[in-house]
CSV table of C-alpha atoms in Angstrom, one decimal:
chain,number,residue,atom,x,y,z
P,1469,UNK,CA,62.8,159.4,123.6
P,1470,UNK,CA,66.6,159.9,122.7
P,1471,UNK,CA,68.8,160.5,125.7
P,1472,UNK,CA,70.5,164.0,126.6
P,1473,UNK,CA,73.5,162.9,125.3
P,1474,UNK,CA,72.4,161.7,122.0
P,1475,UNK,CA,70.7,164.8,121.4
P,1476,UNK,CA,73.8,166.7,122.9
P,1477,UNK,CA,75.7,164.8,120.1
P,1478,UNK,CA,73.0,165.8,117.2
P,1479,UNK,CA,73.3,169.4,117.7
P,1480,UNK,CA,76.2,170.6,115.4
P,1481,UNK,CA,74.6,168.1,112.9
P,1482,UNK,CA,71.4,169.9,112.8
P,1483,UNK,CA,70.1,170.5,109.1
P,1484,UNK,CA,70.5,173.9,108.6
P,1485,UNK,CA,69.7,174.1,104.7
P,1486,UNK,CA,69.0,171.6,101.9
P,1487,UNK,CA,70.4,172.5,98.0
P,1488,UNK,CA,68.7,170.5,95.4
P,1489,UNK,CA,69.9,169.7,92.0
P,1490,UNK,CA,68.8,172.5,89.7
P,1491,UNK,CA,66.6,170.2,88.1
P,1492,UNK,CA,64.3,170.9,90.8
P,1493,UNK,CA,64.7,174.5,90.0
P,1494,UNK,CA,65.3,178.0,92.1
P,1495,UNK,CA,65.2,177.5,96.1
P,1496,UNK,CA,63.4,179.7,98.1
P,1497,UNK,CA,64.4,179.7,101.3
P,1498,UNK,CA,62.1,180.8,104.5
P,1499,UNK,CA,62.5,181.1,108.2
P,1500,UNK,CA,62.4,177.5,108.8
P,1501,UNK,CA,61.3,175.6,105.3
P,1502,UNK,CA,63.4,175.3,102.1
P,1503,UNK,CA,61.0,175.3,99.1
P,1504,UNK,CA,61.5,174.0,95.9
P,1505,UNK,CA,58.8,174.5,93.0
P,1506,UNK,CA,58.4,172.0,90.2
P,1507,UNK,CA,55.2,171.7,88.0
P,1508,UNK,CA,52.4,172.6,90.3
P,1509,UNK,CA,54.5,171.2,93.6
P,1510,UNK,CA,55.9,172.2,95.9
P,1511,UNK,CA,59.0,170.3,97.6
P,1512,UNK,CA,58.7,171.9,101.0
P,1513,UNK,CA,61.8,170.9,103.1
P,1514,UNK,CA,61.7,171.0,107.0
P,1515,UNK,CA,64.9,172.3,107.7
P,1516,UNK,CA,66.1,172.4,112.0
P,1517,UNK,CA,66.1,176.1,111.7
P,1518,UNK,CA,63.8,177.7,114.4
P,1519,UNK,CA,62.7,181.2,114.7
P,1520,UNK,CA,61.4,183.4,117.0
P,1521,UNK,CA,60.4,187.2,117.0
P,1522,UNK,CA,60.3,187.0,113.7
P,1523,UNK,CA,64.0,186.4,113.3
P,1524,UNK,CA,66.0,183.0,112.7
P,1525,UNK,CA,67.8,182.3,115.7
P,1526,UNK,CA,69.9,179.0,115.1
P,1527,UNK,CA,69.1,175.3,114.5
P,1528,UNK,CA,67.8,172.8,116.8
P,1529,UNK,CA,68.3,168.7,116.4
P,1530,UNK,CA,65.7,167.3,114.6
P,1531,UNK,CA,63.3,169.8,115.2
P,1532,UNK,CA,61.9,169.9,110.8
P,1533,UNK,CA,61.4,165.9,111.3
P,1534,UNK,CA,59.6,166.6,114.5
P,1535,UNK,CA,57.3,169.4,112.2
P,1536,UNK,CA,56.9,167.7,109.0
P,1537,UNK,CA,56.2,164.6,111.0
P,1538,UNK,CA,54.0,165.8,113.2
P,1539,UNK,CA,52.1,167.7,110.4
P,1540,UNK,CA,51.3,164.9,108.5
P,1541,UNK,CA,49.4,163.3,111.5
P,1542,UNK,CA,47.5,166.6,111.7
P,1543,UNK,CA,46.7,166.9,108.5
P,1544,UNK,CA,45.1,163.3,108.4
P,1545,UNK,CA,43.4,164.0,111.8
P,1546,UNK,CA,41.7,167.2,110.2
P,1547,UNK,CA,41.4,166.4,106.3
P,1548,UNK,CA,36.9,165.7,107.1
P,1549,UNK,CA,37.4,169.6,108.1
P,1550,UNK,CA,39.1,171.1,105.2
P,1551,UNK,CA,41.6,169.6,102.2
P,1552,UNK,CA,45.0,170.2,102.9
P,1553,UNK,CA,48.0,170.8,100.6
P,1554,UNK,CA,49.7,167.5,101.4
P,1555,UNK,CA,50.6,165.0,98.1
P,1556,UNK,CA,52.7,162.6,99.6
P,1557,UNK,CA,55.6,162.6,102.6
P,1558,UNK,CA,58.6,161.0,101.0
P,1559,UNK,CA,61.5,161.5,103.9
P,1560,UNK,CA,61.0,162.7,107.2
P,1561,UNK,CA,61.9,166.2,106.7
P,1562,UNK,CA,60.1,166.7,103.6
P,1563,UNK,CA,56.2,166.8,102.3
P,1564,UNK,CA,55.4,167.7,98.8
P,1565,UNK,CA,52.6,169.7,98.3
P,1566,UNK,CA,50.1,171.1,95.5
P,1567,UNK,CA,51.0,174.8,94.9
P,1568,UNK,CA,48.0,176.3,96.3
P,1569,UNK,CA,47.8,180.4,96.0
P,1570,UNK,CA,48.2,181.5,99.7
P,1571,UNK,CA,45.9,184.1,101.2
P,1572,UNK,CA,47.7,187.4,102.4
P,1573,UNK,CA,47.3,186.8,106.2
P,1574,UNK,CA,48.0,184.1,108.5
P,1575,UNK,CA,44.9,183.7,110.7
P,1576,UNK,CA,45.8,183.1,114.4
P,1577,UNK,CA,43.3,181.6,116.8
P,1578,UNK,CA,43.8,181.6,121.0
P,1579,UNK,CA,42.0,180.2,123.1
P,1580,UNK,CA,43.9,181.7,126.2
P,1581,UNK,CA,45.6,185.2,127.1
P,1582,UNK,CA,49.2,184.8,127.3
P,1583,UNK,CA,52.6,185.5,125.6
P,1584,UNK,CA,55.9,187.6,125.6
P,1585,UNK,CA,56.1,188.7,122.1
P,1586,UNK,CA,55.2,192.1,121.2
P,1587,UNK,CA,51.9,191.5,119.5
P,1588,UNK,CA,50.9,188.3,121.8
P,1589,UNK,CA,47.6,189.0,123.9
P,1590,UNK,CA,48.8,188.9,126.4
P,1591,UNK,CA,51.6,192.1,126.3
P,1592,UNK,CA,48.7,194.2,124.2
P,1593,UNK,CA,46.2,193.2,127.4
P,1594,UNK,CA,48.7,194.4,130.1
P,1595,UNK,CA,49.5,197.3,128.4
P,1596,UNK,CA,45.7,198.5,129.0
P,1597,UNK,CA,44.5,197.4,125.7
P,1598,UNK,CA,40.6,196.1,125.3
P,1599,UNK,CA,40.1,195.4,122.1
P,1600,UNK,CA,43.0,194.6,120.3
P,1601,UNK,CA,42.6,193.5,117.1
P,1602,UNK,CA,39.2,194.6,117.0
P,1603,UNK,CA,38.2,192.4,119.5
P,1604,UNK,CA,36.4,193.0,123.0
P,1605,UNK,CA,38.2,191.9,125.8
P,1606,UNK,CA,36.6,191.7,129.8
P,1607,UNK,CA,38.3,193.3,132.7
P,1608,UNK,CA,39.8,191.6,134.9
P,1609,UNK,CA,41.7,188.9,133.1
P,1610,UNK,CA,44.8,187.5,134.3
P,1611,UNK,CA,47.7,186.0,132.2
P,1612,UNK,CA,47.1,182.7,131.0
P,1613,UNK,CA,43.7,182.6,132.2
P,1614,UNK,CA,41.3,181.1,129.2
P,1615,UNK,CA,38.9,183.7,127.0
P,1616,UNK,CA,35.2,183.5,127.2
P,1617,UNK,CA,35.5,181.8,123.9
P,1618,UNK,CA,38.2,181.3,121.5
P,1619,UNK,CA,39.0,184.0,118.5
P,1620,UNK,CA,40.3,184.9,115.5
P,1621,UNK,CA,43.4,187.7,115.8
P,1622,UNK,CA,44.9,188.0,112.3
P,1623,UNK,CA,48.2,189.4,111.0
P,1624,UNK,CA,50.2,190.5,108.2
P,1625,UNK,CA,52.9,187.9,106.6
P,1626,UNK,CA,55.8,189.6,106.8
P,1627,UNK,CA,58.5,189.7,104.5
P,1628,UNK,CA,62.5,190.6,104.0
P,1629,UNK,CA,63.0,190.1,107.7
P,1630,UNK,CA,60.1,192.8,108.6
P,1631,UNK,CA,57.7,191.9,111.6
P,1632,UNK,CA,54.2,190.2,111.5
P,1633,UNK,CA,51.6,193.4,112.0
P,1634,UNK,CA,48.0,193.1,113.5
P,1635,UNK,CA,45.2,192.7,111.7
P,1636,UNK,CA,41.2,193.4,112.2
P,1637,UNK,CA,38.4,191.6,110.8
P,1638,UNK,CA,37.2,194.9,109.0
P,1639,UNK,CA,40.8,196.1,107.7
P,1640,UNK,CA,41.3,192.7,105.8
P,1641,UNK,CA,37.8,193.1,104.5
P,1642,UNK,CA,38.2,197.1,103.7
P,1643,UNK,CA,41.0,196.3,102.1
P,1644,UNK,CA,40.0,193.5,99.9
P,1645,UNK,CA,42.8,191.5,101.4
P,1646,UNK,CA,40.7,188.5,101.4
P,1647,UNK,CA,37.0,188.1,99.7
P,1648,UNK,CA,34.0,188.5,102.1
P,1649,UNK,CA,33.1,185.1,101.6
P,1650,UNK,CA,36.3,183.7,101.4
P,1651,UNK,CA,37.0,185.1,105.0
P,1652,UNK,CA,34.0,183.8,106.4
P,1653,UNK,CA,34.7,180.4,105.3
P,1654,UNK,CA,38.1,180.4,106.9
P,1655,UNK,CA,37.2,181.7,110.2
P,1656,UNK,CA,34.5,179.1,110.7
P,1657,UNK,CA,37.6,176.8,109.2
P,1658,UNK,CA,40.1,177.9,111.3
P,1659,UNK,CA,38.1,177.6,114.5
P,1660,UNK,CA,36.7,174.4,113.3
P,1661,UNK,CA,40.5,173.2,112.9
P,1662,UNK,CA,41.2,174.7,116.7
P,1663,UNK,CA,38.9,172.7,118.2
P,1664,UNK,CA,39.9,169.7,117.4
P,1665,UNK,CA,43.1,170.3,118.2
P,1666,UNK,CA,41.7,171.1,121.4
P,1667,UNK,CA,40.3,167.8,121.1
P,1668,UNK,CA,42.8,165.6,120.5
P,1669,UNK,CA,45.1,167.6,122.7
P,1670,UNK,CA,43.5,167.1,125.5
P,1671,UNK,CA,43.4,163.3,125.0
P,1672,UNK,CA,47.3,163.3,125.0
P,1673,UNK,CA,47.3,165.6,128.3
P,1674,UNK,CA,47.9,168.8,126.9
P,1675,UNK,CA,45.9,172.0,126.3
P,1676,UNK,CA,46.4,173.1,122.7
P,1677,UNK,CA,46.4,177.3,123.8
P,1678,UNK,CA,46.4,179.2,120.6
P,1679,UNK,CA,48.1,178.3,117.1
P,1680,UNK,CA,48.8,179.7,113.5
P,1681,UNK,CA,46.9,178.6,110.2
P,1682,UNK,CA,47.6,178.9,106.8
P,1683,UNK,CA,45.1,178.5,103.9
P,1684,UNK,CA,45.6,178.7,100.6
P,1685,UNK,CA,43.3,178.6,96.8
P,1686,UNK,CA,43.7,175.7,94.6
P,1687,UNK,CA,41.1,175.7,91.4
P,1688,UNK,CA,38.7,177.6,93.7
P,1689,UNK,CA,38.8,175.9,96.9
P,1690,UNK,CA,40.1,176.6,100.4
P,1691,UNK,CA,43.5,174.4,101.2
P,1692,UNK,CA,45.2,174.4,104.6
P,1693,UNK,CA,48.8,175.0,103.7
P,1694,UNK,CA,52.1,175.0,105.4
P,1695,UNK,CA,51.8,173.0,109.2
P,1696,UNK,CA,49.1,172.4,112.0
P,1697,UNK,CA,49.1,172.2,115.4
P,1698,UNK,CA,53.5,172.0,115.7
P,1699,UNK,CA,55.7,173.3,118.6
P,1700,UNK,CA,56.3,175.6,115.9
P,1701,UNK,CA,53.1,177.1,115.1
P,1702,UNK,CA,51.1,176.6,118.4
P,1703,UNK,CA,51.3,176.9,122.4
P,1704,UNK,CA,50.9,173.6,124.0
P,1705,UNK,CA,50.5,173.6,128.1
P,1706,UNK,CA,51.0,169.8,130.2
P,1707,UNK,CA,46.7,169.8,131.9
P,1708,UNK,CA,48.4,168.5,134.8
P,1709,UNK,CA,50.4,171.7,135.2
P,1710,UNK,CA,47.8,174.2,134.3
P,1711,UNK,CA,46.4,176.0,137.0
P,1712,UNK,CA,45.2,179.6,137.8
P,1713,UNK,CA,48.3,181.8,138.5
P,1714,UNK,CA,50.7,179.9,138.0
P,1715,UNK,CA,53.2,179.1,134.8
P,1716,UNK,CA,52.3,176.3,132.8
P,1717,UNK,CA,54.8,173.5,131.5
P,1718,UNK,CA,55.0,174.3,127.9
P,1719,UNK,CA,56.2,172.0,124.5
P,1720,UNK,CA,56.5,174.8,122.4
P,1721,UNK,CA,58.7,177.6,121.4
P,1722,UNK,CA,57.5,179.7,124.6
P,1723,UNK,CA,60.8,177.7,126.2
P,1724,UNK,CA,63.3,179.1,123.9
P,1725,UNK,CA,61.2,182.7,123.4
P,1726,UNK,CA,61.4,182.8,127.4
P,1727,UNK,CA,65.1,182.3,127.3
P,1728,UNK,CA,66.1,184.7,124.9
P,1729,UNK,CA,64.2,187.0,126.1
P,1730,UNK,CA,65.0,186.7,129.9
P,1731,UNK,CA,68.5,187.2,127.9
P,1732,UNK,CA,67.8,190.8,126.5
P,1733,UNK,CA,66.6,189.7,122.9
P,1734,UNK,CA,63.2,190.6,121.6
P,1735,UNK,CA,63.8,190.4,117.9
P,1736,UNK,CA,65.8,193.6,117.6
P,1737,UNK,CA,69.9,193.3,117.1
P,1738,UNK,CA,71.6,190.7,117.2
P,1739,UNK,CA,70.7,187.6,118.7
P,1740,UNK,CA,72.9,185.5,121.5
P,1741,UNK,CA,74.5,182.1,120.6
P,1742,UNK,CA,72.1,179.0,121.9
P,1743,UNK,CA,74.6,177.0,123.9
P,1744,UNK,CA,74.4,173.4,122.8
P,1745,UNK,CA,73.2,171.9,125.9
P,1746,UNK,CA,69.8,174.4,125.9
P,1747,UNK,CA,69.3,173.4,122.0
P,1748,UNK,CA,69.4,169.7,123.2
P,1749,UNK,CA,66.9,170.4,125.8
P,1750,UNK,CA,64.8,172.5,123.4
P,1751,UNK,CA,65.0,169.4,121.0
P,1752,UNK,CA,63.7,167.6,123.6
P,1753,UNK,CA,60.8,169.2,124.2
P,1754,UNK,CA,60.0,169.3,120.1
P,1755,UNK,CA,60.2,165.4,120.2
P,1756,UNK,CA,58.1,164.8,123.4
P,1757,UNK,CA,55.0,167.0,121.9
P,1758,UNK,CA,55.2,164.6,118.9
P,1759,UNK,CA,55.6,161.4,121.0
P,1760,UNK,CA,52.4,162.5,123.1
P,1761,UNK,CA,50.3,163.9,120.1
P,1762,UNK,CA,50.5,161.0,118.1
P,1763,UNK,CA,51.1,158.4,121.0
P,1764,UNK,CA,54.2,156.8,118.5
P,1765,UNK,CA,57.6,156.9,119.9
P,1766,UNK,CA,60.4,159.4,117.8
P,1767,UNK,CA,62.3,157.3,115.0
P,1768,UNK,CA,65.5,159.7,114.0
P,1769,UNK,CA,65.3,160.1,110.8
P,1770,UNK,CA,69.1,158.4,109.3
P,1771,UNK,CA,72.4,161.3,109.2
P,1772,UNK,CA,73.4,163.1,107.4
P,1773,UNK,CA,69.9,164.4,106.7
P,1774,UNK,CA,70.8,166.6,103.7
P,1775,UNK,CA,72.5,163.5,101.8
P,1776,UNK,CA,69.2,161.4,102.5
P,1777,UNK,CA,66.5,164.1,101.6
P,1778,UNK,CA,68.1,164.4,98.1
P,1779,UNK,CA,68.5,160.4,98.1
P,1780,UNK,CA,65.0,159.9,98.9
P,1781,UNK,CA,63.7,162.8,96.5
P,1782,UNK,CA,65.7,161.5,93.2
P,1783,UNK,CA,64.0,157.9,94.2
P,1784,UNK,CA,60.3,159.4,94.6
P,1785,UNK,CA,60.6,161.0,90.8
P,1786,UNK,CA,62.0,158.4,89.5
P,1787,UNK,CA,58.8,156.3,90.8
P,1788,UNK,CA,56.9,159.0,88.9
């Protein structure tokens, strides 16, 4: 684990966008990934961007190695469930993938009611909600407290800076959003995919609470796309700290969506600066969810990132 002070020193070197030779051609650039497209694959580049509420809200050190990194182990741990997208992983921060043709909605599975966001479980339950997104909920449940069983709460992918909207089982059906079939065979997937992670969560002493999927067609098959089971993309809580009541210890982005929020930011204005010491302790949590996942200690990938992800790239085609 790198010291306070290291990461204190990474922070104003955080990779905050990679620019390829236009050999590679047009970027498109998300929330957190710069993607390049070039005959059927796609370069996607982890960049130390984070988001939250929808909106990009700085950089943290190291935080795309800590993703890309992380979701390669995943994607080996999970590849007897469903094929992924992943071709080969040639520098830390980047994984080139087979250009698979995303579904429309990113399919979310919890295992427990919590959250602060404005479409988390928890805020619709608390509100006097039931059954939000579609879905029957029993009286009586307190936050963080785990569901009868795990399920399935879609939404929209949102675009131009819009929000993610909720989705039910019939609307993406009713709507054609997704194929009957299709669906069905990425909900028994997804929670497929979620309890493993459960699994191997648990092993490293940490309860995997809900998460994010996406899935994609390639040549008419399902593909999990993009990352799996990240700070980024999931709610990890420590076992040892979880107990009825009380407030977990988190390594995930609840940390940095807590602070902004207990700071007046939802996702609507403009967002306060991170100070640098909170970005070095929210890199630290990033890189202690991949040390305990995967049980290998944190190798910083070698400064200054962008310079060695074009260096490595030009050396991987060049092989080819």
């Amino acid at each position: 684990m790198l010291s306070h002070e290291e990461l204190l020193h990474a922070v104003p070197n955080a990779l905050q966008a990679v620019d390829l030779p236009a050999s590679w051609g047009p970027k498109r650039a998300g929330k957190v990934r710069d993607i390049y497209h070039l005959n059927g694959t796609r370069a996607l580049i982890t960049t130390d961007r984070i988001s939250a509420f929808d909106r990009v809200l700085g950089t943290i050190p190291f935080k795309g190695q800590v993703l890309n990194q992380l979701s390669a182990w995943w994607f080996e741990q999970t590849r007897d469930i469903v094929a992924n997208h992943v071709v080969a992983v040639p520098d830390p921060n980047v994984t080139l993938a087979r250009a698979a043709e995303p579904l429309p909605v990113e399919v979310v599975v919890r295992g427990y009611i919590t959250g602060v966001t404005k479409t988390s479980l928890w805020t619709l339950y608390a509100q006097a909600e039931r059954a939000p997104y579609g879905i029957p909920l029993p009286d009586g449940l307190r936050k963080n407290d785990p569901l009868p069983a795990p399920i399935i709460t879609p939404t929209t992918k949102a675009t131009g800076g819009a929000h993610d909207e909720r989705l039910t089982r019939d609307q993406i059906l009713t709507h054609r959003l997704v194929a009957a079939p299709l669906w069905e065979q990425t909900e028994a997937v997804a929670l497929a995919l979620f309890a493993r992670g459960q699994a191997l969560a648990r092993e490293a002493g940490l309860i995997l609470v809900d998460t994010k999927y996406e899935f994609g067609v390639l040549d008419g098959r399902l593909l999990l796309i993009d990352e799996i089971h990240t700070p980024d993309s999931s709610r990890f809580w420590t076992l040892a700290s979880y107990e009825p009541g009380r407030e977990p210890e988190n390594f995930d982005k609840e940390y940095l969506r807590a602070w902004f929020a207990e700071h007046g930011y939802r996702g609507d204005g403009k967002p306060p600066p991170m100070p640098a010491d909170f970005a070095a302790r929210v890199a630290a949590r990033y890189i202690a969810a991949y040390e305990r996942l995967t049980g290998r200690q944190f190798a910083p990938g070698e400064q200054p990132a962008a310079a060695r992800i074009a260096r490595n790239l030009a050396a991987y085609r060049r092989k080819k």
